[in-house]
Coordinates of C-alpha atoms in Angstrom, one line a residue:
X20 CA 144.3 23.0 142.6
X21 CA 146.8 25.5 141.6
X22 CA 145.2 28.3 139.9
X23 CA 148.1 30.6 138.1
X24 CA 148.2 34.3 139.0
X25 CA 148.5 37.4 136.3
X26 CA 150.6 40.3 137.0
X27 CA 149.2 42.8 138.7
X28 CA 148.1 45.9 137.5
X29 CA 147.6 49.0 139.4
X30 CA 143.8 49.7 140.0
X31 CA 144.7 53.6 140.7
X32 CA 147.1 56.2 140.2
X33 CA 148.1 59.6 141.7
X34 CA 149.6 60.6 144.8
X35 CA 149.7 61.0 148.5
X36 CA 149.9 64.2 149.8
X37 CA 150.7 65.8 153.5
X38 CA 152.0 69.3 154.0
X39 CA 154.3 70.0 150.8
X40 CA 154.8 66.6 151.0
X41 CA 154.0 64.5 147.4
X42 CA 154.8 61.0 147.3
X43 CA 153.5 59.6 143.5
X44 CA 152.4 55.9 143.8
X45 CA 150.0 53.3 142.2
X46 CA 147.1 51.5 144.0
X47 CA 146.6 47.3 143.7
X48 CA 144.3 45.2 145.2
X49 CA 145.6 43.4 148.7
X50 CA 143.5 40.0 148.4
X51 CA 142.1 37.4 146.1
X52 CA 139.1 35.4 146.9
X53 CA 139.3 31.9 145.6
X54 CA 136.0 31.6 144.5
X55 CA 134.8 29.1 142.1
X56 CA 133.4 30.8 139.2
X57 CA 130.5 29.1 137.5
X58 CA 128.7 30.1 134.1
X59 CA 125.3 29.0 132.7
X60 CA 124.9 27.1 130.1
X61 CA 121.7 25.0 128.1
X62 CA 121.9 21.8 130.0
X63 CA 121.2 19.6 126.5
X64 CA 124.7 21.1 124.6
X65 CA 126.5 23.3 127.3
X66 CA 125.9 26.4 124.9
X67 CA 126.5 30.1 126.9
X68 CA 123.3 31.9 128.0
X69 CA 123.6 35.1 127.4
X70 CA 121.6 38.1 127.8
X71 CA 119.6 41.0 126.1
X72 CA 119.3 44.5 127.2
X73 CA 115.8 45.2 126.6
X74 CA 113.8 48.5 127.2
X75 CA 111.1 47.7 129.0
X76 CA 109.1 50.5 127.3
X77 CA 109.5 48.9 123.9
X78 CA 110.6 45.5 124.5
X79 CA 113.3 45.6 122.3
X80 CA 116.9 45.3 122.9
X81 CA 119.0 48.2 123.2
X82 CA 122.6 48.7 121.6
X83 CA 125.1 49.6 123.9
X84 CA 125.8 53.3 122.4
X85 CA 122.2 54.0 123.2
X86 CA 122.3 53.5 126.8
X87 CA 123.5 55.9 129.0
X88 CA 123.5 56.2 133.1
X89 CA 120.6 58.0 135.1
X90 CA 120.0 59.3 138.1
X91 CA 116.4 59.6 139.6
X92 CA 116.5 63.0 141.2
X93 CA 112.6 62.6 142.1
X94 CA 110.0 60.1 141.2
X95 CA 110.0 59.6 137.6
X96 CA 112.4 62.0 136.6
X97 CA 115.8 60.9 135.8
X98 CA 118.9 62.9 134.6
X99 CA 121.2 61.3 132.2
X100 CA 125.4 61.0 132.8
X101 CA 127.8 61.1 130.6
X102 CA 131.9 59.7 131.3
X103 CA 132.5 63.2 130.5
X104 CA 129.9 64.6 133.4
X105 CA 131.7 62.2 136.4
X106 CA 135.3 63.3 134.8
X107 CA 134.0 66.9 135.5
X108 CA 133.5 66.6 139.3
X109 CA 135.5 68.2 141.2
X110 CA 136.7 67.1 144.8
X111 CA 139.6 65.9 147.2
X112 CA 141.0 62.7 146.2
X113 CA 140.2 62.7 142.5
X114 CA 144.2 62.0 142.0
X115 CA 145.7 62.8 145.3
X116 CA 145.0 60.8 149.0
X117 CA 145.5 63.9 150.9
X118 CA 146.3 63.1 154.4
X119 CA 144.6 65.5 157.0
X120 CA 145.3 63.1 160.1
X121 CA 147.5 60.6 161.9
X122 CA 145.9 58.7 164.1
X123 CA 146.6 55.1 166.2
X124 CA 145.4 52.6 164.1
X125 CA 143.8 50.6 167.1
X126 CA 141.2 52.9 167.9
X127 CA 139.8 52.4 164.3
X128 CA 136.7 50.5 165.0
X129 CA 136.6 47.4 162.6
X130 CA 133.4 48.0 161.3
X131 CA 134.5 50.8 159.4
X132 CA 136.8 48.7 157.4
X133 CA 135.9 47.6 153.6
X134 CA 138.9 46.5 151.8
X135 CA 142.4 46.2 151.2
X136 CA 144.6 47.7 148.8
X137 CA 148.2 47.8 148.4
X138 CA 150.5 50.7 147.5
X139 CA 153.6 50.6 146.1
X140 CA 155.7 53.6 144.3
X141 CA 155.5 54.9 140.9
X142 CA 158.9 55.0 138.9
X143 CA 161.1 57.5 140.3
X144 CA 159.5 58.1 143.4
X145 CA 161.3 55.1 145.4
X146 CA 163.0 57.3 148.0
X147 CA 160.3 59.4 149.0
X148 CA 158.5 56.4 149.2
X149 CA 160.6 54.5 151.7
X150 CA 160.6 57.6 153.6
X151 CA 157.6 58.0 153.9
X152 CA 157.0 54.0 155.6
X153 CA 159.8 54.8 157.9
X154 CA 158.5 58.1 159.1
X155 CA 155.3 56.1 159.3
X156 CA 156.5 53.3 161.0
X157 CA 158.4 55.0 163.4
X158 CA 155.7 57.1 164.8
X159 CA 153.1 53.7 165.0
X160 CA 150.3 56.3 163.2
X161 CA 148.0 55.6 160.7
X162 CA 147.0 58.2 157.9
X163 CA 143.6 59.6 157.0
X164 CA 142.4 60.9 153.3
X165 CA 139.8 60.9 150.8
X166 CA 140.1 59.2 147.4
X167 CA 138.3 59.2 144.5
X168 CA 138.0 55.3 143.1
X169 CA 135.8 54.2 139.8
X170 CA 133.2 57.2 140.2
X171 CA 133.2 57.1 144.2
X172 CA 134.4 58.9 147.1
X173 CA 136.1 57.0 149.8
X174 CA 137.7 57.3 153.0
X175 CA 141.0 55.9 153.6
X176 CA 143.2 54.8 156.2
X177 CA 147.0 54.2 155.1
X178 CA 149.4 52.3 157.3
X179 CA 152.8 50.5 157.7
X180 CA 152.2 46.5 157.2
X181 CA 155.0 44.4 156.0
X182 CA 157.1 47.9 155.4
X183 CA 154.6 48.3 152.6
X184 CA 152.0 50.8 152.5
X185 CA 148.5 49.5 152.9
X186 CA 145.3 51.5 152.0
X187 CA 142.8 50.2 154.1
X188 CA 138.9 52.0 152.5
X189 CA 136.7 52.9 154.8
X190 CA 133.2 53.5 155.3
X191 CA 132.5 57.5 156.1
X192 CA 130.2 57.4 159.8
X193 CA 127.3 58.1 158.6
X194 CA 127.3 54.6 156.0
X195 CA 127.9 52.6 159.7
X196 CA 124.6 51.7 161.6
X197 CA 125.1 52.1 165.4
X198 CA 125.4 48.5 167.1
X199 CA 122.6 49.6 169.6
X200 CA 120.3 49.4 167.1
X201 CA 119.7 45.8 167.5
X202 CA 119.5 45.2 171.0
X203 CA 117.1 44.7 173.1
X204 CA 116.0 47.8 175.1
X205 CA 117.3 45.7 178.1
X206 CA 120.0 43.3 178.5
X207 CA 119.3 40.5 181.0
X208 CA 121.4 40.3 184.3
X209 CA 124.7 38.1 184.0
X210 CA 125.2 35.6 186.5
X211 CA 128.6 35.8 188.1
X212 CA 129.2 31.8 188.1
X213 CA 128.4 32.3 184.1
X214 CA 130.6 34.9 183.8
X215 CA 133.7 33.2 185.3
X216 CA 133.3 30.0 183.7
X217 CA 132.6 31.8 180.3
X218 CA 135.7 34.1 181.4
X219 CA 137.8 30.7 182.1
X220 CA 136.8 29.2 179.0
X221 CA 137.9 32.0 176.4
X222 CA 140.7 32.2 178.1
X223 CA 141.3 28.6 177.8
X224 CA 141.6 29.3 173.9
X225 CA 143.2 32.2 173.9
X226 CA 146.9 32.3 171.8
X227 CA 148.3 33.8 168.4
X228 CA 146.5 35.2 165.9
X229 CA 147.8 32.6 163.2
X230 CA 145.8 33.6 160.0
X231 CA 146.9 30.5 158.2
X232 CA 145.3 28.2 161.1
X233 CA 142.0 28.6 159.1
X234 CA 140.9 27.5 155.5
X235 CA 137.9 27.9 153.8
X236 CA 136.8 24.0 153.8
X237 CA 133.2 24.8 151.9
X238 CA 135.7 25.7 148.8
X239 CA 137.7 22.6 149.2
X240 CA 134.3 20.9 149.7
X241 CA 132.3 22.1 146.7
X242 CA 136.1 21.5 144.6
X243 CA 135.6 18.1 145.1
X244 CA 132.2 17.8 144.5
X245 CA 133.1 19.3 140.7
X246 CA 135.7 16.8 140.6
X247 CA 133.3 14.1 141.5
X248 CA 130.2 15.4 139.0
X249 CA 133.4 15.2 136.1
X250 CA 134.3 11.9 136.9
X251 CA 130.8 10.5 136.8
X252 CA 130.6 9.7 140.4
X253 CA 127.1 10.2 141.5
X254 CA 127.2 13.0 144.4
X255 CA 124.7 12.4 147.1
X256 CA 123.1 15.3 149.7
X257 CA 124.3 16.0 153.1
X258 CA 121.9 15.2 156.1
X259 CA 120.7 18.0 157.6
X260 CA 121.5 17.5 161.3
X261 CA 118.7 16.8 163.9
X262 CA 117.5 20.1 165.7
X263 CA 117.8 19.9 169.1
X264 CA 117.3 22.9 172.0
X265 CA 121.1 23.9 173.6
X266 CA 121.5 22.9 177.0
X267 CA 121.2 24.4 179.8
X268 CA 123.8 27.4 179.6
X269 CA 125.8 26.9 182.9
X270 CA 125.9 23.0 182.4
X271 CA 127.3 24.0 178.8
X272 CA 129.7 26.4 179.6
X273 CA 130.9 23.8 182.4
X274 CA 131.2 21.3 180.1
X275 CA 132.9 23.5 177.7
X276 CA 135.4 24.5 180.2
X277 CA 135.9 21.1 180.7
X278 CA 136.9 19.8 177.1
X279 CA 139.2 23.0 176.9
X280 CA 141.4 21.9 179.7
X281 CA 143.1 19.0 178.2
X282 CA 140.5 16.2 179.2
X283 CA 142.0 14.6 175.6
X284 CA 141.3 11.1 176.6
X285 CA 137.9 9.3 174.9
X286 CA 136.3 9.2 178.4
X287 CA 135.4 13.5 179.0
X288 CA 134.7 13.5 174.8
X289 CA 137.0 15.8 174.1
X290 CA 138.3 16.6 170.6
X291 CA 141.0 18.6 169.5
X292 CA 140.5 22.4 169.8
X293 CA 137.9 22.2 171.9
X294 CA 135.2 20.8 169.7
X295 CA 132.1 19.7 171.6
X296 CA 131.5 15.9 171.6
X297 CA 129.1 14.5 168.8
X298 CA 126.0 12.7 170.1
X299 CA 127.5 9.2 169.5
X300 CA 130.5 10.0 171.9
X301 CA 127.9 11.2 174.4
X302 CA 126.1 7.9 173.8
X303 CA 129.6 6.4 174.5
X304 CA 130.2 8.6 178.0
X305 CA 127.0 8.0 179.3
X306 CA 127.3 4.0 178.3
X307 CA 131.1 4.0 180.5
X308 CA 128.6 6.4 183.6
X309 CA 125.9 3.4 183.2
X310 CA 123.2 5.7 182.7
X311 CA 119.6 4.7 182.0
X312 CA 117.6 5.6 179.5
X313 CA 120.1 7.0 177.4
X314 CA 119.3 6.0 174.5
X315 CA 115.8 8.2 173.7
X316 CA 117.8 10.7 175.3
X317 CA 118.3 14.0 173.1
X318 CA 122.1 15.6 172.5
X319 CA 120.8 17.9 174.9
X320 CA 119.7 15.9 177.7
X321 CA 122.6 13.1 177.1
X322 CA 125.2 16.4 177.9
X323 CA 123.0 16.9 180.8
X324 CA 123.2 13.8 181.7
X325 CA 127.1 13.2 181.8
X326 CA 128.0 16.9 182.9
X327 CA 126.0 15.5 186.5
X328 CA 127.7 12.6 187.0
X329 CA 131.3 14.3 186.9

């Protein structure tokens, strides 16, 4: 379903700054999610449920010019905020993404990234723009400031995609929670015939990154599902698959490894991209390999079964 798109207006204005260096531009967001947006309404007439704001001293509603924003400094006591008190702070980035660094963009660990942002020039400042992407681009670095965004501080990381600037916000260090913090005090030994056939099988779907490749099917899904419920169409549950252990971990990654190397044909159970076979094509292999008992077998124990007689 097409869903039409309205212009797009700048989310922040200002500047970016380095040395004497002042290049005015305006902020916009990179992405769009397509969500489906629902709304609550009474079932018996599809009316809008809306809500009260209710002080839960009183338990009455509240008008909106009598509520204000509050910060509990310590238990129980809260200071009160005003537009003007967030107007009066005073910090780097408030109107300006001051550069202090250029740094390779690839050592920027992933976790630090939060979103996406666009940047563009403001009227008049086209040619420092553009130089400022070439100089960029040329030198394969990626900027790092502080901005000031709806009453926050953020980090920033600007960069050279498309030769358009992209703001990339960041999380400051102390917001990231160290990976090692949920591991195990000790990993367990790797065995070496794991590690090559796990090494041969990611490198059996290695290639491109081709963003487009993926879709987000549980939105298509759920679409349809709303197109069913409109038509009348009754809409029924999905079965829950049956639960069953993995298998054992060599015999899976041999199997695996297996599939991935262009056994296509109905007989190994391969399926495109390297999808592992369903439990009616094991039911199928082991049928062709004559084993016995394979029918109270388990997905488990049927891939068992069939990665031993190959």
């Amino acid at each position: 379903m097409a869903v039409s798109r309205k212009p797009q207006r700048s989310l922040w204005s200002g500047s970016i700054s380095f040395g004497l260096v002042n290049v005015p531009v305006r902020v916009y967001s990179a992405v769009h999610e397509h969500k489906l947006r629902f709304q609550l309404v009474h079932a018996k007439d599809d009316g809008s449920i809306g809500y009260e704001k209710i002080c839960k001293l009183e338990d009455k509603p509240v008008p909106n010019d009598q509520i204000v924003k509050a910060f509990e400094y310590r238990k129980g006591e809260l200071v009160h905020l005003t537009d003007e008190d967030f107007e009066a702070v005073r910090v780097e980035g408030q109107h300006t993404i001051d550069l202090e660094d250029f740094v390779p963009y690839e050592q920027i660990d992933p976790a630090f990234f939060a979103h996406a942002y666009l940047v563009g020039p403001q009227e008049g400042a086209e040619r420092a723009y553009s130089l400022l992407v070439r100089a960029m681009d040329d030198s394969g670095l990626a900027g790092i400031g502080k901005f000031v965004m709806r009453n926050r501080q953020y980090l920033g990381c600007l960069h050279v995609r498309n030769d358009v600037l992209t703001l990339e916000q960041l999380y400051f260090a102390d917001e990231v929670d160290p990976p090692e913090k949920i591991l195990p005090t000790k990993l367990p030994r790797v065995d070496k015939r794991e590690l090559d056939l796990a090494s041969q099988l990611i490198e059996g779907f290695s290639g491109d990154w081709k963003p487009a490749k993926y879709e987000d099917t549980y939105h298509d899904a759920l679409l349809e599902i709303v197109k069913a419920k409109r038509k009348g169409e009754e809409v029924h549950r999905v079965q829950e698959p049956e639960e069953e252990g993995p298998p054992d971990l060599l015999d899976a990654l041999r199997m695996s490894l297996e599939r991935s190397k262009g056994g296509r044909s109905r007989r190994n159970g391969s399926r495109r991209n390297g999808v592992m076979a369903t439990k009616e094509e094991l039911q199928e292999q082991a049928r062709e390999l004559g084993i016995e008992g394979r029918s109270k077998m388990t997905k488990a124990q049927l891939a068992k079964a069939v990665a031993s007689r190959k």
